[in-house]
Coordinates of C-alpha atoms in Angstrom, one line a residue:
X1 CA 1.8 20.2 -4.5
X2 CA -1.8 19.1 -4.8
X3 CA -3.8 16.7 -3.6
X4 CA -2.8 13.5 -3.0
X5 CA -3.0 10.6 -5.3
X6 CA -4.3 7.3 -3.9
X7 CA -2.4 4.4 -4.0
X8 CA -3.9 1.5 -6.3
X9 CA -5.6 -1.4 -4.8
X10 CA -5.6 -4.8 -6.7
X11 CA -6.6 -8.3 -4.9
X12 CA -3.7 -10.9 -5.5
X13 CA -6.2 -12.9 -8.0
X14 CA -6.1 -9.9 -10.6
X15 CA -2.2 -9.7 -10.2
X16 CA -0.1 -12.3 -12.5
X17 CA 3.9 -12.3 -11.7
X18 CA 4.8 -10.8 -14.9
X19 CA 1.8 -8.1 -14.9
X20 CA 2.9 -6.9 -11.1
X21 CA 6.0 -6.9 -12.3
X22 CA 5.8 -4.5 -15.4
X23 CA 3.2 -2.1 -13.9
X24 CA 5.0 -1.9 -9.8
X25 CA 8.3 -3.5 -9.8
X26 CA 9.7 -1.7 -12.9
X27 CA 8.7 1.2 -12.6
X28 CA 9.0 1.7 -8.9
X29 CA 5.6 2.0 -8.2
X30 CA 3.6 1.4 -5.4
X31 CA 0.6 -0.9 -5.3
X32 CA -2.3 -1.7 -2.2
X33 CA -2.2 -6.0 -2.2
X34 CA -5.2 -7.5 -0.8
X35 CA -6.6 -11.4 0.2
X36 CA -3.6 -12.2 1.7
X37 CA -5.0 -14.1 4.1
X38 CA -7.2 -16.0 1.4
X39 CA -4.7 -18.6 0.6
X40 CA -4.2 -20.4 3.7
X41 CA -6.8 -18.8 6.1
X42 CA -6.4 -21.7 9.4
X43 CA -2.1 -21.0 9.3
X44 CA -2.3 -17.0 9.3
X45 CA -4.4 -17.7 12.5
X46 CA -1.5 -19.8 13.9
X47 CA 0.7 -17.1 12.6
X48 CA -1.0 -14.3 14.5
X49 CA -0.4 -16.0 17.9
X50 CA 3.0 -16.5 17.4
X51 CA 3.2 -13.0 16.2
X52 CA 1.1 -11.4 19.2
X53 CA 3.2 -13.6 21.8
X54 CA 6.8 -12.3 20.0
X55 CA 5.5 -8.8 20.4
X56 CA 4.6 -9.2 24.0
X57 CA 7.7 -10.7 24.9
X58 CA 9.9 -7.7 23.4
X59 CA 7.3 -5.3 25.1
X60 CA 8.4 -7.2 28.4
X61 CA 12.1 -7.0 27.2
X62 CA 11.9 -3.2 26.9
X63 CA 9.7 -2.7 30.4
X64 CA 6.4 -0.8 28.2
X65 CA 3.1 -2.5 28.3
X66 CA 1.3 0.3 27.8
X67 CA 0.5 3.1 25.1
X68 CA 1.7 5.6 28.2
X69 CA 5.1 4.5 28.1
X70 CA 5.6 4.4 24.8
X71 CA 6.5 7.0 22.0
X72 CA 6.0 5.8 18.7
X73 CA 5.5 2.2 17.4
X74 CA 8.0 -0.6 17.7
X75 CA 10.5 -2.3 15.5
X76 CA 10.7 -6.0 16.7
X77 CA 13.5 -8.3 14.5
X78 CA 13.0 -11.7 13.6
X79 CA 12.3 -13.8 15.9
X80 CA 11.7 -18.0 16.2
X81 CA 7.8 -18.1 15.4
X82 CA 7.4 -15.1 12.7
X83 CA 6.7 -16.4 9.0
X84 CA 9.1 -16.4 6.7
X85 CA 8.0 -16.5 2.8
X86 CA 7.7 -20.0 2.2
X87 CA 5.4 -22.1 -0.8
X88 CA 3.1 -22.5 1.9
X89 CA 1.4 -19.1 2.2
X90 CA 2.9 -17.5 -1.0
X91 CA 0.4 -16.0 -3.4
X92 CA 0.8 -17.0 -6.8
X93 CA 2.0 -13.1 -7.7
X94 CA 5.4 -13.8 -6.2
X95 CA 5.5 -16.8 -7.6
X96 CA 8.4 -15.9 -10.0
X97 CA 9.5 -18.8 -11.1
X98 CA 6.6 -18.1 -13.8
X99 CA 8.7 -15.7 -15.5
X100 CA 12.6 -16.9 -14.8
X101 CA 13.5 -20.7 -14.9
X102 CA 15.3 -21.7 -11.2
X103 CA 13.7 -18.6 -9.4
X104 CA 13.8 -20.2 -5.6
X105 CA 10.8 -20.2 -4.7
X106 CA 11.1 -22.0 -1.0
X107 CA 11.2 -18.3 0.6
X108 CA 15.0 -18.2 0.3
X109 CA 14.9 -15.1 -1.9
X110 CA 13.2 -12.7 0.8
X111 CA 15.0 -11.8 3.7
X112 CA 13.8 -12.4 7.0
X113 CA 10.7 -10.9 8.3
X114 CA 10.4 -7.9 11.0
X115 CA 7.5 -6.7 12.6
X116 CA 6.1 -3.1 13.4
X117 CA 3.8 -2.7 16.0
X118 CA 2.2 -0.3 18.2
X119 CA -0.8 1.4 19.9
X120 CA -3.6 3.4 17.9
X121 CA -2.4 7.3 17.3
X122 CA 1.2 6.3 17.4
X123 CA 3.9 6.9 14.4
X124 CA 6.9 4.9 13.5
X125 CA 10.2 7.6 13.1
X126 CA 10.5 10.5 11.9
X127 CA 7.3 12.0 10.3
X128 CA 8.8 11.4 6.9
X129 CA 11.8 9.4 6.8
X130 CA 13.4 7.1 4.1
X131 CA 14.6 3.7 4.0
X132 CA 18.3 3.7 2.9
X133 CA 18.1 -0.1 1.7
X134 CA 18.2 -1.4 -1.4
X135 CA 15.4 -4.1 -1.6
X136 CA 11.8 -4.3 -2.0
X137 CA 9.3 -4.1 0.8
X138 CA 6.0 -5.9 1.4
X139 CA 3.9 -4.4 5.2
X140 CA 1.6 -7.1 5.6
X141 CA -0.9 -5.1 8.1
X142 CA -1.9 -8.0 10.2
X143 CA -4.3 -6.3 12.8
X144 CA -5.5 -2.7 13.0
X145 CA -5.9 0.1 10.6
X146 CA -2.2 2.5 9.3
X147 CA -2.4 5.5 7.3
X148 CA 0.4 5.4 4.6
X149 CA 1.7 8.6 3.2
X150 CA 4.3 7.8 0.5
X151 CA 6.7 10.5 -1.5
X152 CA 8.1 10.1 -4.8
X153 CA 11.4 10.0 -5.1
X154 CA 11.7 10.8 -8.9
X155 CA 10.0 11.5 -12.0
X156 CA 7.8 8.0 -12.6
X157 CA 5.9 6.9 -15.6
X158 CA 2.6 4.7 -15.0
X159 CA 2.0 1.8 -17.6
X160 CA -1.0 4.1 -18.5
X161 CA 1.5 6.8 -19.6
X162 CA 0.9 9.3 -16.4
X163 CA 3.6 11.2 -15.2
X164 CA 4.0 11.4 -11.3
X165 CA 6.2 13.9 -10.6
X166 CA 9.0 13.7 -8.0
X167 CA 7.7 14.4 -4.0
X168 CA 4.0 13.8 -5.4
X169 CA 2.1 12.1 -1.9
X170 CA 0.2 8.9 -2.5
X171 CA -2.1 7.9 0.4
X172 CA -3.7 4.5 1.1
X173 CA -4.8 3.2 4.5
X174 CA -4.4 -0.5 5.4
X175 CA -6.7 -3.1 6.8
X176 CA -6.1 -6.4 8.2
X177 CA -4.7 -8.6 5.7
X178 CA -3.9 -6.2 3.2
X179 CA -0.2 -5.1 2.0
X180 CA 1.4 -2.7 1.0
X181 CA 4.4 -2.9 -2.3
X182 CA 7.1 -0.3 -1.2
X183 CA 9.6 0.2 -3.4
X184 CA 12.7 1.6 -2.5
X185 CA 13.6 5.2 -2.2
X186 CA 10.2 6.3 -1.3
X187 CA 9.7 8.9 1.5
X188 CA 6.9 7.7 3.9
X189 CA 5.2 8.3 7.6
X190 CA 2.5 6.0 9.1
X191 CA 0.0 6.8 11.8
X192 CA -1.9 4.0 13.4
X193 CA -5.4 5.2 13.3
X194 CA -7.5 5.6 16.3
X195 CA -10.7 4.8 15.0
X196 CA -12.0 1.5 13.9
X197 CA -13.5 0.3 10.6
X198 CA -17.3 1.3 11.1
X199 CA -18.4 0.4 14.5
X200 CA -15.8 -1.3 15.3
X201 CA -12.7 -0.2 18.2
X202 CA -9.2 0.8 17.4
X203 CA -7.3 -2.2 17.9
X204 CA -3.3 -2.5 18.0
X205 CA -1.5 -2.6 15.2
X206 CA 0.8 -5.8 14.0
X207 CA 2.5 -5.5 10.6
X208 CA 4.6 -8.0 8.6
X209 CA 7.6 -6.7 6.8
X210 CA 9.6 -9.0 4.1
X211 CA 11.7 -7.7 1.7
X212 CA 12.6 -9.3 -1.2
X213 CA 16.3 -8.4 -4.2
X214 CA 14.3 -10.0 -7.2
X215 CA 13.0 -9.0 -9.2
X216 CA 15.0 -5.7 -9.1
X217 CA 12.8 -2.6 -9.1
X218 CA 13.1 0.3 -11.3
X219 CA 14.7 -1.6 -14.4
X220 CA 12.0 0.2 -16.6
X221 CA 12.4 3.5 -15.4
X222 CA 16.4 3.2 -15.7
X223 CA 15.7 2.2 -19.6
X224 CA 14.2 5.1 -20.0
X225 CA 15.4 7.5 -17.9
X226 CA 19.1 6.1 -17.1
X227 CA 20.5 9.3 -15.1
X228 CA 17.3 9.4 -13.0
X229 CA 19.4 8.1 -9.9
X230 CA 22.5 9.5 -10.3
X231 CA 24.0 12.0 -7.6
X232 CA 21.3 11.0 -5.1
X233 CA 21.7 12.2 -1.6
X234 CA 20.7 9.2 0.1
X235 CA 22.7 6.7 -1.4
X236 CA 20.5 5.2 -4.3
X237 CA 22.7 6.1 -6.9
X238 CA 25.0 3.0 -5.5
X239 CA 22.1 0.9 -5.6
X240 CA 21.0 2.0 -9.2
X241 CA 24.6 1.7 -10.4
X242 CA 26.7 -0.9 -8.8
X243 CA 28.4 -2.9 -11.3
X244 CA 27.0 -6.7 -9.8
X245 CA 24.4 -5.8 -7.4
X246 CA 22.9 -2.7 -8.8
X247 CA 19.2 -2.3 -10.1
X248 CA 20.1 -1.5 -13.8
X249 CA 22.7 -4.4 -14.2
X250 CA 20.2 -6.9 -12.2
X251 CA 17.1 -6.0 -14.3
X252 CA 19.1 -6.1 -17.5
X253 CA 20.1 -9.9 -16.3
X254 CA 16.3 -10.2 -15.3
X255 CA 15.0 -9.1 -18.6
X256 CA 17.4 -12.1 -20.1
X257 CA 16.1 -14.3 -18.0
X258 CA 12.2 -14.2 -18.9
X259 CA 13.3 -13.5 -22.3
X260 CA 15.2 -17.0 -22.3
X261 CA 11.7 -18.3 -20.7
X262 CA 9.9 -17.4 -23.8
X263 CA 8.7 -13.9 -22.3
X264 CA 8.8 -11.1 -25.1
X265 CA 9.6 -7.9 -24.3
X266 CA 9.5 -8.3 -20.6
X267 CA 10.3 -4.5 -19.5
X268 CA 7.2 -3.3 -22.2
X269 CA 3.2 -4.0 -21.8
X270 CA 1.7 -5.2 -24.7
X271 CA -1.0 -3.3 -26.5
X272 CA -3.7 -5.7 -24.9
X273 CA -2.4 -5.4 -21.3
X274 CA -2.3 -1.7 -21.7
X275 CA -6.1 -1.1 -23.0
X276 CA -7.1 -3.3 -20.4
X277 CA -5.9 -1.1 -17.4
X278 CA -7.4 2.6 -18.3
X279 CA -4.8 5.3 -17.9
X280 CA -6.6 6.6 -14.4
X281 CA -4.6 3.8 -13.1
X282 CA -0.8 3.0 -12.1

């Protein structure tokens, strides 16, 4: 199948609501997010002790303190101390209440978080798996370095008018503080890397996951391409589909929405957006 493409990078400043969600959330696409850490730099630092001290307690739970005990990474639910999405931290490109009027934006619209950790060299899973949820995914890589190798699930179209055909791979690896935009249906693996960042050691890895049901993904792609989903094996034809819940009806009640806020055409670019990002991009 090729090379690999790389996943696109873009720090939070460059990325408006309405422009992540027309280029990534749409579409289905996945995007690198980076300064996370820029908004509020003194309360990620509290964060990260809460985090380290929930991940040591559920390493104490399970009786493995050590990478020679353990297999592959470790899931870790929400626990007292890990942040939820909340005004206080949130970058202004989940700020939705830009585009819809009454979008909650106390953090009540993202589920609660869960955290993936493990030693370097380790993998979460399966080498490739998929997630069989219906949401959107942000991996905030909090410490350490993770190779991401994503899969396409179907035939997308960029904003730039590039085709990636389905199973195409699209690599990225994350730093501290950066993110990764996941949008459902896409087969993955990770490896946390044993090597540092220059001269630098490995360290452990600690990543933030939040998912979030609006805006729904893959309301563009559906438009044009409205049997792209149907009779999938996994199960995404029921989140495509549903009749309330599903991605079409939902982005078809989203596209209302910002219209009602004095958004035209919310599921197209305009001409100016679109010369603006040249078509090497997503």
């Amino acid at each position: 199948q090729g090379d690999a493409l790389s996943i696109p990078r873009l720090h939070l400043k460059e990325l408006s609501p309405l422009n992540f969600y027309q280029r990534f959330v749409s579409r289905g696409l996945p995007v690198v997010l980076q300064g996370f850490k820029d908004k509020n730099p003194e309360l990620w630092s509290s964060h990260l002790i809460d985090i380290s001290r929930a991940r040591h307690q559920h390493m104490q739970e399970i009786g493995c303190m050590e990478k020679s005990c353990s297999s592959m990474a470790l899931l870790t639910h929400y626990q007292e101390g890990m942040p939820r999405m909340t005004e206080e931290w949130m970058p202004q490109t989940f700020d939705f209440s830009q585009l819809v009027s009454g979008y909650d934006t106390s953090g009540l619209m993202w589920e609660d978080p869960s955290m993936f950790s493990g030693f370097p060299g380790e993998t979460f899973a399966d080498r490739s798996h998929v997630d069989t949820g219906c949401d959107n995914d942000i991996s905030i890589q909090l410490t350490g370095r993770k190779r991401w190798s994503l899969y396409a699930p179907v035939r997308h179209l960029t904003s730039g008018g590039e085709v990636i055909k389905p199973l195409t791979r699209m690599d990225t690896v994350l730093g501290p503080f950066e993110a990764l935009y996941k949008p459902p249906g896409w087969f993955h693996n990770t490896t946390i890397l044993d090597e540092g960042d220059g001269a630098d050691q490995a360290e452990d890895s600690m990543a933030l996951v939040l998912s979030f049901i609006d805006p729904p993904p893959y309301g563009k792609l559906l438009e044009s391409s409205p049997g792209v989903w149907k009779n999938n094996p996994f199960g995404f034809s029921k989140c495509a589909y549903h009749k309330k819940r599903g991605w079409w009806k939902r982005s078809m009640m989203w596209n209302e929405l910002m219209q009602q806020k004095h958004i035209a055409n919310p599921s197209e670019m305009s001409e100016r957006e679109q010369s603006h990002h040249p078509k090497s991009e997503l």
